[in-house]
Backbone as CSV, one residue per row, in Angstrom:
resi,resn,N_x,N_y,N_z,CA_x,CA_y,CA_z,C_x,C_y,C_z
1,MET,-106.861,-82.709,48.294,-105.965,-82.222,49.241,-106.108,-80.828,49.640
2,SER,-105.856,-80.496,50.764,-106.099,-79.264,51.246,-105.028,-78.036,50.679
3,SER,-105.544,-76.752,50.591,-104.568,-75.807,49.959,-103.211,-75.655,50.731
4,SER,-103.332,-75.903,52.250,-102.104,-76.002,52.857,-101.127,-76.960,52.540
5,ALA,-101.557,-78.090,52.249,-100.737,-79.171,51.635,-100.206,-78.777,50.432
6,VAL,-100.922,-78.196,49.488,-100.452,-77.813,48.062,-99.339,-76.844,48.282
7,GLY,-99.698,-75.814,49.235,-98.693,-75.001,49.580,-97.232,-75.423,50.253
8,SER,-97.292,-76.482,50.926,-96.212,-77.089,51.610,-95.551,-77.965,50.431
9,VAL,-96.147,-78.634,49.625,-95.500,-79.445,48.558,-94.958,-78.437,47.456
10,GLY,-95.636,-77.503,47.220,-94.891,-76.490,46.395,-93.654,-75.692,46.942
11,ARG,-93.682,-75.622,48.404,-92.329,-75.024,48.986,-91.315,-76.021,48.868
12,VAL,-91.509,-77.119,48.899,-90.596,-78.333,48.723,-90.131,-78.214,47.349
13,ARG,-90.946,-78.136,46.294,-90.640,-78.323,44.942,-89.827,-76.965,44.731
14,ALA,-90.191,-75.926,45.035,-89.348,-74.693,45.176,-87.880,-74.709,45.628
15,ALA,-87.760,-75.297,46.807,-86.516,-75.620,47.466,-85.732,-76.384,46.745
16,LEU,-86.134,-77.451,46.251,-85.344,-78.560,45.469,-85.008,-77.739,44.156
17,THR,-85.690,-76.967,43.440,-85.334,-76.323,42.141,-84.236,-75.262,42.728
18,ALA,-84.354,-74.617,43.771,-83.435,-73.602,44.228,-82.055,-74.199,44.309
19,VAL,-81.875,-75.451,44.766,-80.660,-75.991,44.870,-80.117,-76.846,43.696
20,GLY,-80.859,-76.861,42.839,-80.470,-77.442,41.571,-81.063,-78.996,41.466
21,LEU,-81.868,-79.436,42.233,-82.294,-80.872,42.246,-83.414,-81.075,41.485
22,THR,-83.549,-81.659,40.532,-84.630,-82.069,39.745,-85.258,-83.319,40.309
23,ALA,-86.439,-83.167,41.103,-86.881,-84.615,41.526,-88.554,-84.433,41.344
24,GLU,-89.160,-85.854,40.957,-90.412,-85.663,40.588,-91.099,-85.944,42.030
25,ILE,-92.038,-85.238,42.575,-92.924,-85.360,43.693,-93.953,-86.252,43.350
26,LYS,-94.099,-87.327,44.090,-95.266,-88.198,43.622,-96.131,-88.230,44.870
27,GLU,-97.351,-87.790,44.478,-98.611,-87.852,45.402,-99.447,-89.046,45.296
28,PHE,-99.803,-89.794,46.513,-100.444,-90.972,46.585,-101.787,-90.813,47.085
29,ASP,-102.979,-91.521,46.652,-104.189,-91.331,47.310,-104.209,-91.843,48.766
30,ALA,-103.327,-92.897,49.106,-103.139,-93.248,50.531,-102.115,-92.564,51.175
31,SER,-102.142,-92.368,52.348,-101.150,-91.663,53.229,-99.727,-92.533,53.232
32,THR,-98.872,-91.619,53.176,-97.240,-92.226,53.219,-96.819,-91.574,54.468
33,ARG,-97.588,-91.436,55.451,-97.162,-90.858,56.796,-96.151,-91.569,57.495
34,THR,-96.352,-93.063,57.510,-95.222,-93.586,58.198,-94.329,-94.248,57.186
35,ALA,-93.105,-94.842,57.689,-92.306,-95.331,56.779,-92.846,-96.699,56.267
36,ALA,-93.436,-97.322,56.882,-94.077,-98.834,56.144,-95.222,-98.429,55.185
37,ASP,-95.966,-97.335,55.362,-96.995,-96.957,54.547,-96.246,-96.530,53.309
38,ALA,-95.353,-95.626,53.513,-94.471,-94.993,52.301,-93.866,-96.127,51.356
39,ALA,-93.193,-97.025,51.990,-92.560,-97.955,51.425,-93.588,-98.973,50.460
40,ALA,-94.558,-99.186,51.202,-95.582,-100.004,50.456,-96.348,-99.378,49.214
41,ALA,-96.397,-97.907,49.394,-96.826,-97.092,48.267,-95.995,-97.033,47.122
42,ILE,-94.720,-97.050,47.607,-93.655,-96.753,46.486,-93.151,-98.117,45.913
43,GLY,-93.260,-99.148,46.750,-92.609,-100.518,46.223,-91.200,-100.399,46.570
44,CYS,-90.700,-99.921,47.619,-89.316,-99.953,48.002,-89.113,-100.664,49.415
45,ASP,-87.883,-100.758,49.843,-87.754,-101.399,51.043,-87.991,-100.313,52.125
46,VAL,-88.386,-100.699,53.310,-88.621,-99.428,54.436,-87.299,-98.848,54.912
47,ALA,-86.053,-99.487,54.691,-84.941,-98.966,55.055,-84.565,-97.744,54.145
48,GLN,-85.160,-97.445,52.965,-84.922,-96.676,51.891,-85.926,-95.385,52.150
49,ILE,-86.815,-95.393,53.164,-87.482,-94.219,53.431,-86.711,-93.504,54.466
50,ALA,-86.557,-92.172,54.045,-85.700,-91.212,54.748,-86.662,-90.433,55.692
51,LYS,-87.075,-91.062,56.775,-88.179,-90.464,57.745,-87.500,-89.375,58.458
52,SER,-88.422,-88.162,58.547,-87.967,-86.987,59.237,-88.679,-86.837,60.614
53,LEU,-87.614,-86.897,61.577,-88.016,-86.705,63.093,-87.470,-85.135,63.610
54,VAL,-88.420,-84.717,64.261,-87.997,-83.404,64.792,-87.928,-83.480,66.348
55,PHE,-86.656,-82.984,66.960,-86.440,-82.959,68.233,-86.257,-81.442,68.583
56,ARG,-86.329,-81.202,69.850,-86.284,-79.902,70.456,-84.955,-79.867,71.438
57,ALA,-84.075,-79.184,71.045,-82.958,-79.017,72.064,-83.225,-78.515,73.516
58,LYS,-83.047,-79.126,74.396,-83.632,-78.543,75.878,-83.076,-77.382,76.293
59,GLU,-81.917,-77.010,76.068,-81.195,-75.861,76.651,-81.303,-74.496,75.445
60,SER,-80.937,-74.868,74.285,-80.938,-73.819,73.236,-82.405,-73.576,72.672
61,GLY,-83.299,-74.723,72.602,-84.795,-74.541,71.882,-84.413,-74.640,70.594
62,ARG,-83.306,-75.025,70.002,-83.169,-75.234,68.331,-84.129,-76.406,68.175
63,ALA,-84.454,-76.266,66.695,-84.941,-77.354,66.273,-84.088,-78.311,65.464
64,ILE,-84.149,-79.598,65.876,-83.097,-80.537,65.263,-84.128,-81.583,64.400
65,LEU,-83.725,-81.662,63.247,-84.413,-82.497,62.110,-83.289,-83.756,62.082
66,VAL,-83.929,-85.062,62.362,-82.974,-86.143,62.388,-83.647,-86.832,60.912
67,ILE,-82.952,-87.043,59.967,-83.331,-87.855,58.752,-82.851,-89.435,58.856
68,ALA,-83.679,-90.165,59.339,-83.428,-91.403,59.651,-83.811,-92.671,58.857
69,SER,-83.105,-93.547,58.648,-83.566,-94.900,57.731,-84.818,-95.166,58.296
70,GLY,-85.866,-95.752,57.554,-87.180,-96.084,57.992,-87.192,-97.230,59.084
71,ILE,-86.116,-98.053,59.025,-86.175,-99.244,60.036,-85.500,-98.771,61.304
72,ASN,-84.931,-97.688,61.219,-84.152,-97.333,62.455,-84.886,-96.310,63.510
73,ARG,-84.649,-96.620,64.786,-84.925,-95.716,65.989,-83.801,-94.926,66.219
74,VAL,-84.332,-93.630,66.317,-83.026,-92.764,66.904,-82.687,-92.944,68.313
75,ASP,-81.320,-92.929,68.592,-80.780,-92.945,70.039,-80.680,-91.636,70.467
76,GLU,-81.473,-91.118,71.299,-81.512,-89.789,71.882,-80.264,-89.485,72.618
77,LYS,-79.535,-90.583,73.217,-78.341,-90.354,73.918,-77.281,-89.962,73.050
78,LYS,-77.177,-90.814,71.780,-76.198,-90.316,70.662,-76.578,-89.037,70.222
79,LEU,-77.614,-88.785,70.013,-78.049,-87.373,69.466,-77.791,-86.203,70.360
80,SER,-78.012,-86.490,71.584,-77.741,-85.392,72.787,-76.010,-85.312,72.822
81,ALA,-75.342,-86.344,72.889,-73.996,-86.152,72.874,-73.413,-85.505,71.653
82,LEU,-73.857,-85.771,70.425,-73.264,-85.142,69.206,-73.758,-83.782,69.295
83,LEU,-74.836,-83.297,69.878,-75.307,-81.604,69.837,-74.650,-81.067,71.110
84,GLY,-74.366,-81.879,72.203,-73.891,-81.125,73.454,-74.807,-80.624,74.281
85,GLU,-76.082,-81.098,73.953,-77.084,-80.771,74.942,-78.232,-81.871,74.707
86,LYS,-79.092,-81.929,75.681,-79.999,-82.870,75.715,-81.104,-82.328,74.904
87,VAL,-81.812,-83.487,74.445,-83.141,-83.204,73.411,-84.190,-84.138,73.834
88,GLY,-85.357,-83.509,73.310,-86.611,-84.167,73.570,-87.303,-84.192,72.276
89,LYS,-88.375,-85.175,71.933,-89.176,-85.139,71.094,-90.038,-83.803,70.958
90,ALA,-90.082,-83.251,69.785,-90.857,-82.152,69.435,-92.568,-82.345,69.592
91,ASP,-93.146,-81.350,70.002,-94.641,-81.624,69.763,-95.006,-80.993,68.661
92,ALA,-96.439,-81.171,68.035,-96.778,-80.845,66.665,-96.687,-79.466,66.436
93,ASP,-97.013,-78.577,67.466,-97.119,-77.374,67.414,-95.571,-76.577,66.959
94,PHE,-94.531,-77.164,67.710,-93.228,-76.762,67.611,-92.798,-77.205,66.114
95,VAL,-93.206,-78.522,65.817,-92.737,-78.822,64.546,-93.278,-77.991,63.504
96,ARG,-94.557,-77.538,63.316,-95.153,-76.699,62.342,-94.587,-75.445,62.476
97,THR,-94.342,-74.876,63.752,-93.676,-73.371,63.696,-92.356,-73.486,63.180
98,GLU,-91.468,-74.461,63.658,-90.019,-74.341,63.188,-90.000,-74.855,61.752
99,THR,-90.684,-75.825,61.167,-90.456,-76.370,59.814,-91.402,-75.916,58.706
100,GLY,-92.761,-75.570,59.318,-93.780,-75.180,58.402,-94.566,-76.202,57.848
101,PHE,-94.158,-77.617,58.372,-94.911,-78.929,57.923,-95.503,-79.429,59.174
102,ALA,-96.642,-80.215,58.785,-97.248,-81.175,59.682,-96.475,-82.188,59.822
103,ILE,-96.526,-82.824,61.152,-95.902,-84.200,61.470,-96.498,-85.146,60.316
104,GLY,-95.595,-86.026,59.759,-96.125,-87.062,58.798,-95.672,-86.426,57.424
105,GLY,-95.400,-85.147,57.212,-95.167,-84.627,55.864,-93.897,-83.783,55.953
106,VAL,-93.050,-83.868,56.945,-91.886,-82.991,57.184,-90.895,-83.435,56.042
107,ALA,-90.567,-82.332,55.509,-89.488,-82.450,54.149,-88.278,-82.330,54.728
108,PRO,-87.104,-82.759,54.061,-85.667,-82.371,54.516,-85.339,-81.062,53.923
109,VAL,-86.332,-80.294,53.118,-85.711,-79.000,52.655,-87.100,-78.097,52.704
110,GLY,-87.017,-76.696,52.548,-88.220,-75.869,52.421,-88.590,-75.397,53.986
111,HIS,-87.880,-75.566,54.768,-88.195,-75.138,56.318,-88.311,-73.683,56.417
112,ILE,-89.375,-73.328,57.203,-89.494,-71.811,57.364,-88.686,-71.208,58.525
113,GLY,-88.281,-72.153,59.453,-87.212,-71.633,60.379,-85.912,-72.221,60.176
114,ASN,-84.992,-71.925,61.178,-83.498,-72.349,61.160,-83.449,-73.887,61.895
115,VAL,-83.434,-74.769,60.979,-83.325,-76.029,61.616,-81.954,-76.995,61.261
116,VAL,-81.493,-77.364,62.248,-80.147,-78.290,62.436,-80.731,-79.706,61.748
117,VAL,-80.049,-79.982,60.758,-80.185,-81.428,60.123,-79.052,-82.257,60.212
118,LEU,-79.571,-83.416,60.804,-78.568,-84.508,60.847,-79.158,-85.791,60.174
119,ILE,-78.171,-86.680,59.606,-78.720,-87.655,58.476,-78.038,-88.939,59.116
120,ASP,-78.932,-89.912,59.223,-78.541,-91.154,59.613,-77.536,-91.800,58.698
121,GLN,-76.576,-92.136,59.106,-75.476,-92.855,58.294,-75.954,-94.015,57.548
122,ASP,-76.984,-94.756,58.073,-77.380,-95.934,57.479,-78.081,-95.714,55.953
123,LEU,-78.624,-94.501,55.876,-79.093,-94.114,54.481,-78.175,-94.283,53.306
124,GLN,-76.838,-93.924,53.945,-75.776,-94.050,52.869,-75.556,-95.383,52.002
125,ARG,-76.427,-96.420,52.617,-76.133,-97.778,51.966,-76.992,-98.023,50.575
126,TYR,-77.900,-97.070,50.415,-78.800,-97.076,49.352,-78.499,-96.104,48.169
127,SER,-78.713,-96.466,46.956,-78.363,-95.668,45.901,-79.482,-94.722,45.692
128,ASP,-80.929,-95.027,46.001,-82.058,-94.226,46.135,-82.728,-94.235,47.430
129,ILE,-83.040,-93.111,47.979,-83.906,-93.126,49.121,-85.133,-92.275,48.816
130,TRP,-86.208,-92.296,49.709,-87.414,-91.406,49.486,-87.573,-90.524,50.672
131,ALA,-87.909,-89.337,50.489,-88.208,-88.391,51.698,-89.712,-87.826,51.346
132,ALA,-90.052,-87.497,52.627,-91.452,-86.561,52.502,-91.269,-85.409,51.761
133,ALA,-92.442,-85.129,50.894,-92.415,-83.815,50.224,-93.122,-82.802,50.677
134,GLY,-93.633,-82.669,51.899,-94.276,-81.694,52.471,-95.945,-82.083,52.914
135,ALA,-96.270,-83.098,52.645,-97.554,-83.563,52.730,-97.607,-85.026,53.237
136,PRO,-98.430,-85.399,54.034,-98.646,-86.808,54.417,-98.819,-87.878,53.374
137,ASN,-99.114,-87.515,51.965,-99.048,-88.305,50.935,-98.085,-88.177,49.709
138,ALA,-97.072,-87.301,49.962,-96.241,-87.001,48.973,-94.922,-87.238,49.445
139,VAL,-94.017,-87.857,48.468,-92.637,-88.242,48.539,-91.957,-87.876,47.329
140,PHE,-90.610,-87.808,47.426,-89.744,-87.617,46.239,-88.495,-88.558,46.391
141,ARG,-87.957,-89.056,45.432,-86.495,-89.843,45.344,-85.295,-89.097,45.324
142,LEU,-84.279,-89.288,45.954,-83.071,-88.620,45.789,-81.903,-89.669,46.183
143,SER,-80.767,-89.325,45.894,-79.618,-90.038,46.494,-79.170,-89.570,47.906
144,PRO,-78.377,-90.265,48.587,-77.986,-90.009,49.841,-77.006,-88.745,49.760
145,ALA,-76.254,-88.599,48.776,-75.395,-87.507,48.636,-76.059,-86.313,48.135
146,ASP,-77.137,-86.458,47.617,-77.984,-85.450,47.149,-78.808,-84.923,48.344
147,LEU,-79.266,-85.830,49.226,-79.847,-85.378,50.560,-78.845,-84.546,51.389
148,GLN,-77.539,-84.915,51.495,-76.513,-84.339,52.264,-76.242,-82.929,51.849
149,ARG,-76.196,-82.955,50.335,-76.029,-81.501,49.757,-77.053,-80.578,49.734
150,VAL,-78.212,-80.835,49.607,-79.546,-80.034,49.505,-79.964,-79.725,50.970
151,THR,-79.435,-80.518,52.054,-79.815,-79.961,53.508,-78.870,-79.397,54.039
152,ASN,-77.327,-79.598,53.625,-76.205,-79.125,54.345,-76.049,-80.061,55.753
153,GLY,-76.827,-81.324,55.629,-76.806,-82.092,56.807,-75.635,-82.726,57.101
154,ARG,-75.394,-83.057,58.500,-74.291,-83.679,58.945,-74.519,-85.294,59.138
155,VAL,-73.874,-86.235,58.381,-74.103,-87.562,58.408,-73.535,-88.121,59.921
156,ALA,-74.241,-88.868,60.455,-73.745,-89.419,61.758,-74.363,-90.740,62.133
157,ASP,-73.787,-91.373,63.111,-74.496,-92.851,63.599,-75.389,-92.246,64.779
158,LEU,-76.625,-92.463,64.349,-77.783,-92.061,65.038,-78.675,-93.268,65.600
159,ALA,-78.656,-94.301,65.076,-79.344,-95.366,65.263,-79.107,-96.245,66.711
160,GLN,-80.291,-96.538,67.206,-80.022,-97.288,68.554,-79.621,-98.790,68.201
């Protein structure tokens, strides 16, 4: 594992500790970059994967992190309506600059920039969900309530 990945995972661990959440970070030999890969490695349903998708608000330039159920596609029209401005997918450089993470390992916490967090309401259906922990092969388990608490995220209907 690269030292930057260790640093990113460490940043996630520190952020979780700072908000009082004790979560075991699991690191796998295989990538957990996609929701399907993560679910296969963990042994859970793809819908329990809290995938992180970063968007860029077109007018303000804000970084928007949508934490979506692994089976859902984000409806950009719903997202734009919720934010009051159009959004587009963020490129890899923007994601790294705003979050400090590479695509495939964007965690819900530990961002280096000011990131707006929105949470797919469909994640509320599960007692346990799994989120990226700062590297493409690292994840941690938490409840939807804890996800909302540690991110200060707003739960919304964002699925297509």
